[in-house]
JSON list of C-alpha atoms in Angstrom, two decimals:
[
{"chain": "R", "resi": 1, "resn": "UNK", "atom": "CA", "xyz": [124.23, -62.67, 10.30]},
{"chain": "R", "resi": 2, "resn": "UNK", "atom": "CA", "xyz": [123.77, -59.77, 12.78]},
{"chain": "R", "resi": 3, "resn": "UNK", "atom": "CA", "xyz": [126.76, -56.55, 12.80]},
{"chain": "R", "resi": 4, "resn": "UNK", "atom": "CA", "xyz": [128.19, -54.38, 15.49]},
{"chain": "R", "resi": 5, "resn": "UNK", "atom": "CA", "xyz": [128.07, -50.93, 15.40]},
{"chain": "R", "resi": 6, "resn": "UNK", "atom": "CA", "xyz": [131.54, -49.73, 16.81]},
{"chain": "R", "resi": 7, "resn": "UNK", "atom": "CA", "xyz": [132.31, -46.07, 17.81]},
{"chain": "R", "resi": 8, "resn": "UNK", "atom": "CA", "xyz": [135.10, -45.01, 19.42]},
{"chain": "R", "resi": 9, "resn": "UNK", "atom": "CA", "xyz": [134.92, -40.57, 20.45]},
{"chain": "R", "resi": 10, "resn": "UNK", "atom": "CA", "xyz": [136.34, -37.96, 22.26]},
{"chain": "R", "resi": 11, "resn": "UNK", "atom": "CA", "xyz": [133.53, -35.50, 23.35]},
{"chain": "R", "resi": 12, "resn": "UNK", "atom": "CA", "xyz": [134.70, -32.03, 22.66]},
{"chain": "R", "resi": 13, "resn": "UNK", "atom": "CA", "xyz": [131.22, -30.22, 23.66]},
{"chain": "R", "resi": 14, "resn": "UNK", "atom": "CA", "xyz": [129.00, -32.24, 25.92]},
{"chain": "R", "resi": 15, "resn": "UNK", "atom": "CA", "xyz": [126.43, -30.10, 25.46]},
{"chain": "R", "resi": 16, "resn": "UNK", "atom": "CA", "xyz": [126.51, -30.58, 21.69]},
{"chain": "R", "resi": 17, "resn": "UNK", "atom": "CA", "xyz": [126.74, -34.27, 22.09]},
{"chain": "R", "resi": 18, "resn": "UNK", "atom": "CA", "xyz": [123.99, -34.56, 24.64]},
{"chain": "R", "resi": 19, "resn": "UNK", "atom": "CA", "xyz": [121.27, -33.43, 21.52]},
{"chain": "R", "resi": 20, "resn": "UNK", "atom": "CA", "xyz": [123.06, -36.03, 19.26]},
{"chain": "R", "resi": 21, "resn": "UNK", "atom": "CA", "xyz": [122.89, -39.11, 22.18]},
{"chain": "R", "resi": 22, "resn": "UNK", "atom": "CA", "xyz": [119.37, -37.90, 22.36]},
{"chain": "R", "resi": 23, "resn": "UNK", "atom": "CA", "xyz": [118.62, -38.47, 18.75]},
{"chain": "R", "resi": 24, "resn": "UNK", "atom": "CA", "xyz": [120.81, -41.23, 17.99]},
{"chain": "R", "resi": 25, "resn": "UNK", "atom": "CA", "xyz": [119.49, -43.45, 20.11]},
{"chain": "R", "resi": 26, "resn": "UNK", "atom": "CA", "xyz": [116.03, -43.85, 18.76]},
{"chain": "R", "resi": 27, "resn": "UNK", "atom": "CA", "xyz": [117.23, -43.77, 15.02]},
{"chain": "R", "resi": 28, "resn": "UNK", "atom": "CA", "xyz": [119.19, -47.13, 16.49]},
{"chain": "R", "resi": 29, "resn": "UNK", "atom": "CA", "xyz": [116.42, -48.86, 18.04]},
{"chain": "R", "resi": 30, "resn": "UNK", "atom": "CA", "xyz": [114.35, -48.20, 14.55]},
{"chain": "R", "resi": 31, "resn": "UNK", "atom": "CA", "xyz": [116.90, -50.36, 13.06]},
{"chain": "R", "resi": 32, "resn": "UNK", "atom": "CA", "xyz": [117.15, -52.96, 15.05]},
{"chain": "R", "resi": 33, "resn": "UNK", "atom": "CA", "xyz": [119.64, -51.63, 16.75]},
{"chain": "R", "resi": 34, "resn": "UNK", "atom": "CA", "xyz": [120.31, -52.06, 20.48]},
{"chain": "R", "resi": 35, "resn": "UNK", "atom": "CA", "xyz": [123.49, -51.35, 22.54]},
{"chain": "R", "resi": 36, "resn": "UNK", "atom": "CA", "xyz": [125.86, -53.47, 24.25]},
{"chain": "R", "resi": 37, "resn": "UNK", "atom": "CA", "xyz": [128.57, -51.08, 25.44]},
{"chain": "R", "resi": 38, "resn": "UNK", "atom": "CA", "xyz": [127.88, -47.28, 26.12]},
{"chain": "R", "resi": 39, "resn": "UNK", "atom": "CA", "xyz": [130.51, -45.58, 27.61]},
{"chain": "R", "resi": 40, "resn": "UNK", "atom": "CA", "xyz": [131.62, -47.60, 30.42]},
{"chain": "R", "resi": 41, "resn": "UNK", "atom": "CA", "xyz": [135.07, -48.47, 31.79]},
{"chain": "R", "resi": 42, "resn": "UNK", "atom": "CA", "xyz": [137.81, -49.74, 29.14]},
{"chain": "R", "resi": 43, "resn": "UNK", "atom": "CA", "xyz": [141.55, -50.08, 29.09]},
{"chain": "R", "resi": 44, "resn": "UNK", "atom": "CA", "xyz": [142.88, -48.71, 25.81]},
{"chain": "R", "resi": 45, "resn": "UNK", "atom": "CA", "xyz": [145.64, -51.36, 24.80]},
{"chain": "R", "resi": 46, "resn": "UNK", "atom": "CA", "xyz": [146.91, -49.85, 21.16]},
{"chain": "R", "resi": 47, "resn": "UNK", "atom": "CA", "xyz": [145.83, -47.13, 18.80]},
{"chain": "R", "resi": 48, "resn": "UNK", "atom": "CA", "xyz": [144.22, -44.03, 19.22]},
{"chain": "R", "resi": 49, "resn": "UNK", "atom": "CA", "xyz": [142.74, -43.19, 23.07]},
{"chain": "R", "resi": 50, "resn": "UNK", "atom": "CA", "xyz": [138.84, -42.39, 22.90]},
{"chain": "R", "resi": 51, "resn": "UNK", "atom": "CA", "xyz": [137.54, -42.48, 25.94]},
{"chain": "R", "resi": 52, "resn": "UNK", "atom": "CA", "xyz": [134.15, -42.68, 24.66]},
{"chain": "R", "resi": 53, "resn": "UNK", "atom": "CA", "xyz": [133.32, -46.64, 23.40]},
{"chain": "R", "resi": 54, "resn": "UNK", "atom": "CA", "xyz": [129.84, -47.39, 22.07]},
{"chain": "R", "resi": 55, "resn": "UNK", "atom": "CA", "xyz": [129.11, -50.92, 20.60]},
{"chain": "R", "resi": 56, "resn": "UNK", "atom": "CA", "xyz": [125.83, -51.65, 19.13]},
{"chain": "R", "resi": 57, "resn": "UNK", "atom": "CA", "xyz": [124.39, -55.09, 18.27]},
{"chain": "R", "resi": 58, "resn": "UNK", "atom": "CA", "xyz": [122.00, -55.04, 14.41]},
{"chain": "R", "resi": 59, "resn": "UNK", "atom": "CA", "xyz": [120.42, -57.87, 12.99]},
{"chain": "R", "resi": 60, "resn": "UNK", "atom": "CA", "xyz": [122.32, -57.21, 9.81]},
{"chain": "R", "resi": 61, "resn": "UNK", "atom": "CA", "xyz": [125.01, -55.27, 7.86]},
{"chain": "R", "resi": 62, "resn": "UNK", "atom": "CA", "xyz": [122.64, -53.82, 5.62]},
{"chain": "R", "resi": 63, "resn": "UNK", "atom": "CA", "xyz": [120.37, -52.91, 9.10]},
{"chain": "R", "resi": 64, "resn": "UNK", "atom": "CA", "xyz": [123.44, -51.02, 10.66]},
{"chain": "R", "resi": 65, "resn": "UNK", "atom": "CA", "xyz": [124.33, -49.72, 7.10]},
{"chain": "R", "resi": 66, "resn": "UNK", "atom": "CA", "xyz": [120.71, -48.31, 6.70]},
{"chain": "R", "resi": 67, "resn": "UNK", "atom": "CA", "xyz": [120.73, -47.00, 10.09]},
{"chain": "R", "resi": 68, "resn": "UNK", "atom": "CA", "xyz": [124.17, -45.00, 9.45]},
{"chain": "R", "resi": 69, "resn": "UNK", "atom": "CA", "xyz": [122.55, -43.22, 6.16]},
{"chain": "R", "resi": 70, "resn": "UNK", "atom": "CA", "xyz": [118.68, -42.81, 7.58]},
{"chain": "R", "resi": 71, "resn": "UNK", "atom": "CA", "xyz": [117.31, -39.47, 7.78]},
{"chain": "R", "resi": 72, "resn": "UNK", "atom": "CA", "xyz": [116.84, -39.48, 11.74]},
{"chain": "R", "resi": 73, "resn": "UNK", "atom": "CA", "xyz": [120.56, -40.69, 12.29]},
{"chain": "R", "resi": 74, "resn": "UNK", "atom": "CA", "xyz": [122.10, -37.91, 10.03]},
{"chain": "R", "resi": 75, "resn": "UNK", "atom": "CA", "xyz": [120.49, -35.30, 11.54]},
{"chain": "R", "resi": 76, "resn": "UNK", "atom": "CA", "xyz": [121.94, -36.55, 14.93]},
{"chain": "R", "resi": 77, "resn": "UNK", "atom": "CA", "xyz": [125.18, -36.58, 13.54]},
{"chain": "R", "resi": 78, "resn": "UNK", "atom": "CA", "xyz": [124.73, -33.38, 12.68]},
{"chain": "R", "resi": 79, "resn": "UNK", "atom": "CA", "xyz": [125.25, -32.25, 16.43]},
{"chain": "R", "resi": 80, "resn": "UNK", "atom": "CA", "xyz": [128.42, -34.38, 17.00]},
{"chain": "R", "resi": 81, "resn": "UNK", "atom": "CA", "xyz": [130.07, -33.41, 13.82]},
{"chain": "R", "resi": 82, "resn": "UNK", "atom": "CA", "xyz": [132.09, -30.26, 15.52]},
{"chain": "R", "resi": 83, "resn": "UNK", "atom": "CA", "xyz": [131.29, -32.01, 19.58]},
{"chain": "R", "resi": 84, "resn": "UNK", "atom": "CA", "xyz": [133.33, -35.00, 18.83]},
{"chain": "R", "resi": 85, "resn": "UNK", "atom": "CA", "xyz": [136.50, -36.74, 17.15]},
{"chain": "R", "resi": 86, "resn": "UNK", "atom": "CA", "xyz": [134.96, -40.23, 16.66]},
{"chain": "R", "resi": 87, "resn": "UNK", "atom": "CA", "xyz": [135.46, -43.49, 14.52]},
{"chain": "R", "resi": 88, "resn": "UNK", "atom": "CA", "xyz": [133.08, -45.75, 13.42]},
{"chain": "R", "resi": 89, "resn": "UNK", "atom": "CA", "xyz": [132.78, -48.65, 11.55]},
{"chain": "R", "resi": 90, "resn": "UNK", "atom": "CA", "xyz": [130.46, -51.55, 11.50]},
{"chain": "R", "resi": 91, "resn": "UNK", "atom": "CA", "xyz": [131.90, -55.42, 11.07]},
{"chain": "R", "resi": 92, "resn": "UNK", "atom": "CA", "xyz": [129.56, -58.31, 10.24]},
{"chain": "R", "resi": 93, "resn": "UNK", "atom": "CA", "xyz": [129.67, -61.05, 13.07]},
{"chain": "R", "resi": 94, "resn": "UNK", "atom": "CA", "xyz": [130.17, -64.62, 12.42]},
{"chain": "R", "resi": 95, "resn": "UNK", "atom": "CA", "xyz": [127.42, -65.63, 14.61]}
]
């Protein structure tokens, strides 16, 4: 079963964030990863407004999981740690 990668942010320092889009991207696509949502219109309906929304498709869990905890991925996150107030989490599909 594949997963989605869902992050919702607020972008505090573009700059910042720029270097960790940059990064983050190709640590994705080494996974398997590929987005399906990246920032484009959304209508917040409950919860916490981010206006940032990022879905990404994996083959698996463990794929997305792997992803999250690789090398090239943490040192992106390393530029959106203090650029950002974001939630992620990633959710197994049924398909």
């Amino acid at each position: 079963m594949g997963a989605l990668w869902i992050a919702h942010v607020k972008v505090l320092d573009d700059e910042a964030y720029g270097k960790y889009a940059a990064l983050a991207g190709p640590a994705i696509a080494a996974h398997g990863g590929h987005f399906i949502a990246r920032g484009g219109a959304y209508e917040q309906l409950e919860g916490n407004d981010r206006p940032r929304n990022v879905v990404a498709k994996f083959p698996s869990l463990q794929a997305a999981h792997d992803c999250y905890h690789s090398d090239a991925y943490q040192e992106a996150l390393n530029h959106a740690r203090d650029a950002s107030e974001r939630d992620l989490v990633i959710v197994e599909t049924s398909e």
